[in-house]
């Protein structure tokens, strides 16, 4: 299985400051079709998960442009350029390249 | 508006069975791959099962292989998860989720399964 390891597990951030979450895979997530199926999800307290980013860096509709994704192969990053109060949530990376699909363990973003 | 509404959760004894349903609306259900994802309360997400168009190809996480079965009824815009031989570790919120532009672009609100005697 492709194991995804996120760091840090918890991320206290000052409002208006940037935040960065790392996701590392034990296997390359580059698929034979040339795409890399690495997604990022946000789960606010008491809510269902919401996809923010697909295929490394594509933002879903309605996602603020302060969220961006980058990376390749086995190393990926989610960045929030300026954290807002509504960004308090747990963030998960997930790969869809290999079966079974797997999630990272999550990173909890909180306000300092 | 895309909507996914799960139902069928509840309390079940170890070794028992349960069938979850997910009714979809707001999109052409028969044209999308679908999934079940679960979450132990307070813990992380675990992908459980996937079904492609027409139900001809299915995938499962190893821990449920042989016990759970995913299916779909495109005429009723519905996704199902038949869960047999349930264990305490199957307890959690089960989400129905659609694949579009990659994976898991839309999620339902979830239904809670508790496996306990």
Short mmCIF file of C-alpha atoms in Angstrom, two decimals:
data_model
loop_
_atom_site.label_atom_id
_atom_site.label_comp_id
_atom_site.label_asym_id
_atom_site.label_seq_id
_atom_site.Cartn_x
_atom_site.Cartn_y
_atom_site.Cartn_z
CA UNK A 1 0.00 0.00 0.00
CA UNK A 2 1.08 3.61 -0.58
CA UNK A 3 1.46 4.99 2.93
CA UNK A 4 1.04 8.76 3.21
CA UNK A 5 2.78 10.53 6.09
CA UNK A 6 1.72 14.08 6.92
CA UNK A 7 3.69 16.57 8.96
CA UNK A 8 3.26 18.21 11.27
CA UNK A 9 0.35 16.46 13.07
CA UNK A 10 -0.65 19.78 14.61
CA UNK A 11 0.00 23.29 13.32
CA UNK A 12 -0.69 26.36 15.48
CA UNK A 13 -0.74 29.45 13.25
CA UNK A 14 -1.21 33.16 13.82
CA UNK A 15 -4.06 34.72 11.85
CA UNK A 16 -2.76 36.24 8.63
CA UNK A 17 0.39 34.13 8.66
CA UNK A 18 1.22 31.33 6.22
CA UNK A 19 0.90 27.62 6.90
CA UNK A 20 2.46 24.64 5.17
CA UNK A 21 1.61 20.94 5.42
CA UNK A 22 3.77 18.17 4.01
CA UNK A 23 2.58 14.82 2.65
CA UNK A 24 5.08 12.13 1.75
CA UNK A 25 4.27 8.85 0.03
CA UNK A 26 6.13 5.56 0.24
CA UNK A 27 5.50 5.08 -3.50
CA UNK A 28 5.54 7.43 -6.44
CA UNK A 29 2.06 8.75 -7.16
CA UNK A 30 2.74 9.33 -10.85
CA UNK A 31 0.27 7.18 -12.78
CA UNK A 32 0.87 5.57 -16.16
CA UNK A 33 -1.42 8.15 -17.81
CA UNK A 34 0.96 10.93 -16.80
CA UNK A 35 -1.26 12.30 -14.04
CA UNK A 36 -0.51 12.32 -10.33
CA UNK A 37 -3.61 11.60 -8.27
CA UNK A 38 -2.83 13.46 -5.06
CA UNK A 39 -5.68 15.31 -3.38
CA UNK A 40 -6.08 17.54 -0.34
CA UNK A 41 -9.19 17.64 1.84
CA UNK A 42 -10.38 19.97 4.58
CA UNK A 43 -12.60 18.76 7.41
CA UNK A 44 -13.97 21.48 9.66
CA UNK A 45 -15.28 20.49 13.10
CA UNK A 46 -18.59 18.65 12.83
CA UNK A 47 -18.59 18.65 9.02
CA UNK A 48 -18.00 16.18 6.23
CA UNK A 49 -14.67 16.40 4.41
CA UNK A 50 -14.43 18.78 1.47
CA UNK A 51 -11.96 18.44 -1.36
CA UNK A 52 -9.74 21.49 -1.85
CA UNK A 53 -7.13 20.36 -4.36
CA UNK A 54 -6.93 17.56 -6.92
CA UNK A 55 -4.04 16.27 -9.04
CA UNK A 56 -1.47 18.06 -6.88
CA UNK A 57 -2.35 21.65 -7.62
CA UNK A 58 -5.84 22.13 -9.10
CA UNK A 59 -8.21 24.02 -6.83
CA UNK A 60 -11.81 22.90 -6.67
CA UNK A 61 -14.56 25.38 -7.45
CA UNK A 62 -15.13 27.85 -4.64
CA UNK A 63 -11.81 27.19 -2.91
CA UNK A 64 -10.07 30.46 -2.00
CA UNK A 65 -6.86 31.14 -3.88
CA UNK A 66 -4.93 31.37 -0.62
CA UNK A 67 -4.87 27.55 -0.81
CA UNK A 68 -2.27 26.07 -3.15
CA UNK A 69 -0.78 22.65 -3.74
CA UNK A 70 2.58 21.62 -5.12
CA UNK A 71 4.95 18.70 -5.41
CA UNK A 72 5.69 15.66 -7.50
CA UNK A 73 6.48 11.97 -7.26
CA UNK A 74 6.45 11.25 -3.53
CA UNK A 75 6.60 14.70 -1.89
CA UNK A 76 3.69 17.12 -1.78
CA UNK A 77 2.77 20.31 0.04
CA UNK A 78 -0.42 22.20 0.85
CA UNK A 79 0.11 25.87 1.58
CA UNK A 80 -2.23 28.47 2.99
CA UNK A 81 -0.82 31.89 2.18
CA UNK A 82 -2.62 33.78 4.96
CA UNK A 83 -4.57 31.75 7.49
CA UNK A 84 -8.08 32.92 8.32
CA UNK A 85 -10.29 31.84 11.21
CA UNK A 86 -12.44 29.71 8.89
CA UNK A 87 -9.38 27.62 7.99
CA UNK A 88 -9.38 25.93 11.40
CA UNK A 89 -9.80 22.30 10.41
CA UNK A 90 -8.06 18.99 9.92
CA UNK A 91 -6.39 18.64 6.53
CA UNK A 92 -5.82 15.28 4.83
CA UNK A 93 -3.88 14.27 1.77
CA UNK A 94 -5.14 11.28 -0.20
CA UNK A 95 -3.78 9.33 -3.14
CA UNK A 96 -5.84 7.80 -5.92
CA UNK A 97 -2.99 6.39 -8.01
CA UNK A 98 -2.71 3.00 -6.31
CA UNK A 99 -5.26 0.56 -4.89
CA UNK A 100 -6.17 0.75 -2.09
CA UNK A 101 -6.65 4.47 -1.97
CA UNK A 102 -5.02 5.83 1.16
CA UNK A 103 -5.19 8.95 3.31
CA UNK A 104 -2.58 10.68 5.39
CA UNK A 105 -3.25 10.73 9.12
CA UNK A 106 -4.29 14.37 9.10
CA UNK A 107 -2.90 17.73 10.21
CA UNK A 108 -4.88 19.85 12.64
CA UNK A 109 -4.60 23.58 11.92
CA UNK A 110 -5.47 25.79 14.85
CA UNK A 111 -5.11 29.46 15.70
CA UNK A 112 -2.42 30.47 18.20
CA UNK B 1 -27.01 21.06 -6.55
CA UNK B 2 -25.20 17.78 -5.97
CA UNK B 3 -26.55 15.88 -2.98
CA UNK B 4 -25.55 12.55 -1.48
CA UNK B 5 -27.72 11.30 1.38
CA UNK B 6 -26.68 8.23 3.35
CA UNK B 7 -28.94 6.10 5.50
CA UNK B 8 -29.03 2.70 7.16
CA UNK B 9 -26.70 3.29 10.09
CA UNK B 10 -27.34 2.15 13.61
CA UNK B 11 -26.32 -0.17 16.41
CA UNK B 12 -25.48 -3.75 15.49
CA UNK B 13 -23.94 -6.63 17.40
CA UNK B 14 -20.57 -8.09 16.46
CA UNK B 15 -21.03 -10.65 13.72
CA UNK B 16 -24.18 -8.94 12.50
CA UNK B 17 -25.04 -7.34 9.17
CA UNK B 18 -26.12 -3.94 7.97
CA UNK B 19 -26.88 -2.42 4.59
CA UNK B 20 -26.08 1.22 3.94
CA UNK B 21 -27.72 3.26 1.20
CA UNK B 22 -26.75 6.51 -0.48
CA UNK B 23 -29.22 8.34 -2.69
CA UNK B 24 -27.73 10.77 -5.18
CA UNK B 25 -29.33 13.79 -6.81
CA UNK B 26 -28.29 16.79 -8.85
CA UNK B 27 -26.04 14.90 -11.28
CA UNK B 28 -26.07 11.97 -13.72
CA UNK B 29 -25.35 9.23 -11.19
CA UNK B 30 -24.80 6.53 -13.81
CA UNK B 31 -21.84 8.44 -15.26
CA UNK B 32 -19.75 8.58 -12.09
CA UNK B 33 -17.59 6.21 -10.11
CA UNK B 34 -18.60 6.06 -6.44
CA UNK B 35 -17.01 5.26 -3.08
CA UNK B 36 -17.55 4.59 0.59
CA UNK B 37 -15.16 6.18 3.09
CA UNK B 38 -15.32 5.76 6.86
CA UNK B 39 -14.10 7.61 9.90
CA UNK B 40 -13.88 6.49 13.49
CA UNK B 41 -15.18 9.45 15.55
CA UNK B 42 -12.28 11.70 16.43
CA UNK B 43 -9.91 9.81 14.12
CA UNK B 44 -8.77 9.93 10.50
CA UNK B 45 -10.36 8.96 7.21
CA UNK B 46 -10.19 5.48 5.68
CA UNK B 47 -11.27 4.68 2.14
CA UNK B 48 -13.40 1.49 2.16
CA UNK B 49 -14.75 0.61 -1.27
CA UNK B 50 -15.11 1.82 -4.85
CA UNK B 51 -17.34 0.93 -7.77
CA UNK B 52 -16.96 1.91 -11.39
CA UNK B 53 -19.64 2.49 -14.01
CA UNK B 54 -22.16 -0.28 -14.38
CA UNK B 55 -20.76 -2.01 -11.31
CA UNK B 56 -18.33 -4.07 -13.40
CA UNK B 57 -15.23 -3.21 -11.41
CA UNK B 58 -14.99 -2.94 -7.64
CA UNK B 59 -12.16 -2.38 -5.15
CA UNK B 60 -11.98 -2.79 -1.38
CA UNK B 61 -9.59 -2.05 1.43
CA UNK B 62 -8.08 -5.33 2.65
CA UNK B 63 -9.74 -5.15 6.07
CA UNK B 64 -13.26 -5.45 4.58
CA UNK B 65 -12.52 -7.72 1.58
CA UNK B 66 -14.89 -10.70 1.67
CA UNK B 67 -17.14 -9.12 4.31
CA UNK B 68 -18.40 -5.95 2.60
CA UNK B 69 -19.94 -5.63 -0.85
CA UNK B 70 -20.46 -2.39 -2.76
CA UNK B 71 -23.19 -2.16 -5.39
CA UNK B 72 -25.22 0.39 -7.27
CA UNK B 73 -28.68 0.76 -8.80
CA UNK B 74 -28.40 3.41 -11.47
CA UNK B 75 -32.16 3.38 -12.12
CA UNK B 76 -32.66 4.51 -8.51
CA UNK B 77 -29.59 6.78 -8.34
CA UNK B 78 -28.46 4.71 -5.39
CA UNK B 79 -25.24 3.31 -3.96
CA UNK B 80 -25.17 0.52 -1.39
CA UNK B 81 -22.75 -1.09 1.04
CA UNK B 82 -23.68 -4.52 2.35
CA UNK B 83 -21.69 -5.13 5.52
CA UNK B 84 -21.52 -8.65 6.96
CA UNK B 85 -19.57 -10.21 9.84
CA UNK B 86 -19.27 -6.81 11.45
CA UNK B 87 -16.52 -6.17 13.98
CA UNK B 88 -16.01 -3.53 16.64
CA UNK B 89 -13.34 -1.93 14.47
CA UNK B 90 -15.95 -1.29 11.75
CA UNK B 91 -17.55 1.31 14.02
CA UNK B 92 -17.55 4.78 12.53
CA UNK B 93 -19.24 7.30 10.30
CA UNK B 94 -19.62 6.02 6.76
CA UNK B 95 -19.59 8.56 3.95
CA UNK B 96 -20.70 8.13 0.37
CA UNK B 97 -18.46 10.07 -2.03
CA UNK B 98 -18.36 10.70 -5.76
CA UNK B 99 -15.33 10.61 -8.06
CA UNK B 100 -15.00 13.52 -10.49
CA UNK B 101 -11.87 15.24 -11.80
CA UNK B 102 -9.99 12.70 -9.74
CA UNK B 103 -11.27 11.33 -6.48
CA UNK B 104 -13.91 12.13 -3.87
CA UNK B 105 -15.07 15.54 -5.09
CA UNK B 106 -18.47 15.41 -3.36
CA UNK B 107 -19.37 13.83 0.01
CA UNK B 108 -22.54 13.05 1.87
CA UNK B 109 -23.19 13.92 5.50
CA UNK B 110 -22.43 10.40 6.69
CA UNK B 111 -24.25 7.72 8.66
CA UNK B 112 -22.99 6.30 11.97
CA UNK B 113 -22.45 2.59 12.48
CA UNK B 114 -21.83 1.28 15.98
CA UNK B 115 -20.79 -2.34 16.37
CA UNK B 116 -21.17 -3.32 19.99
CA UNK B 117 -22.79 -5.93 22.20
#
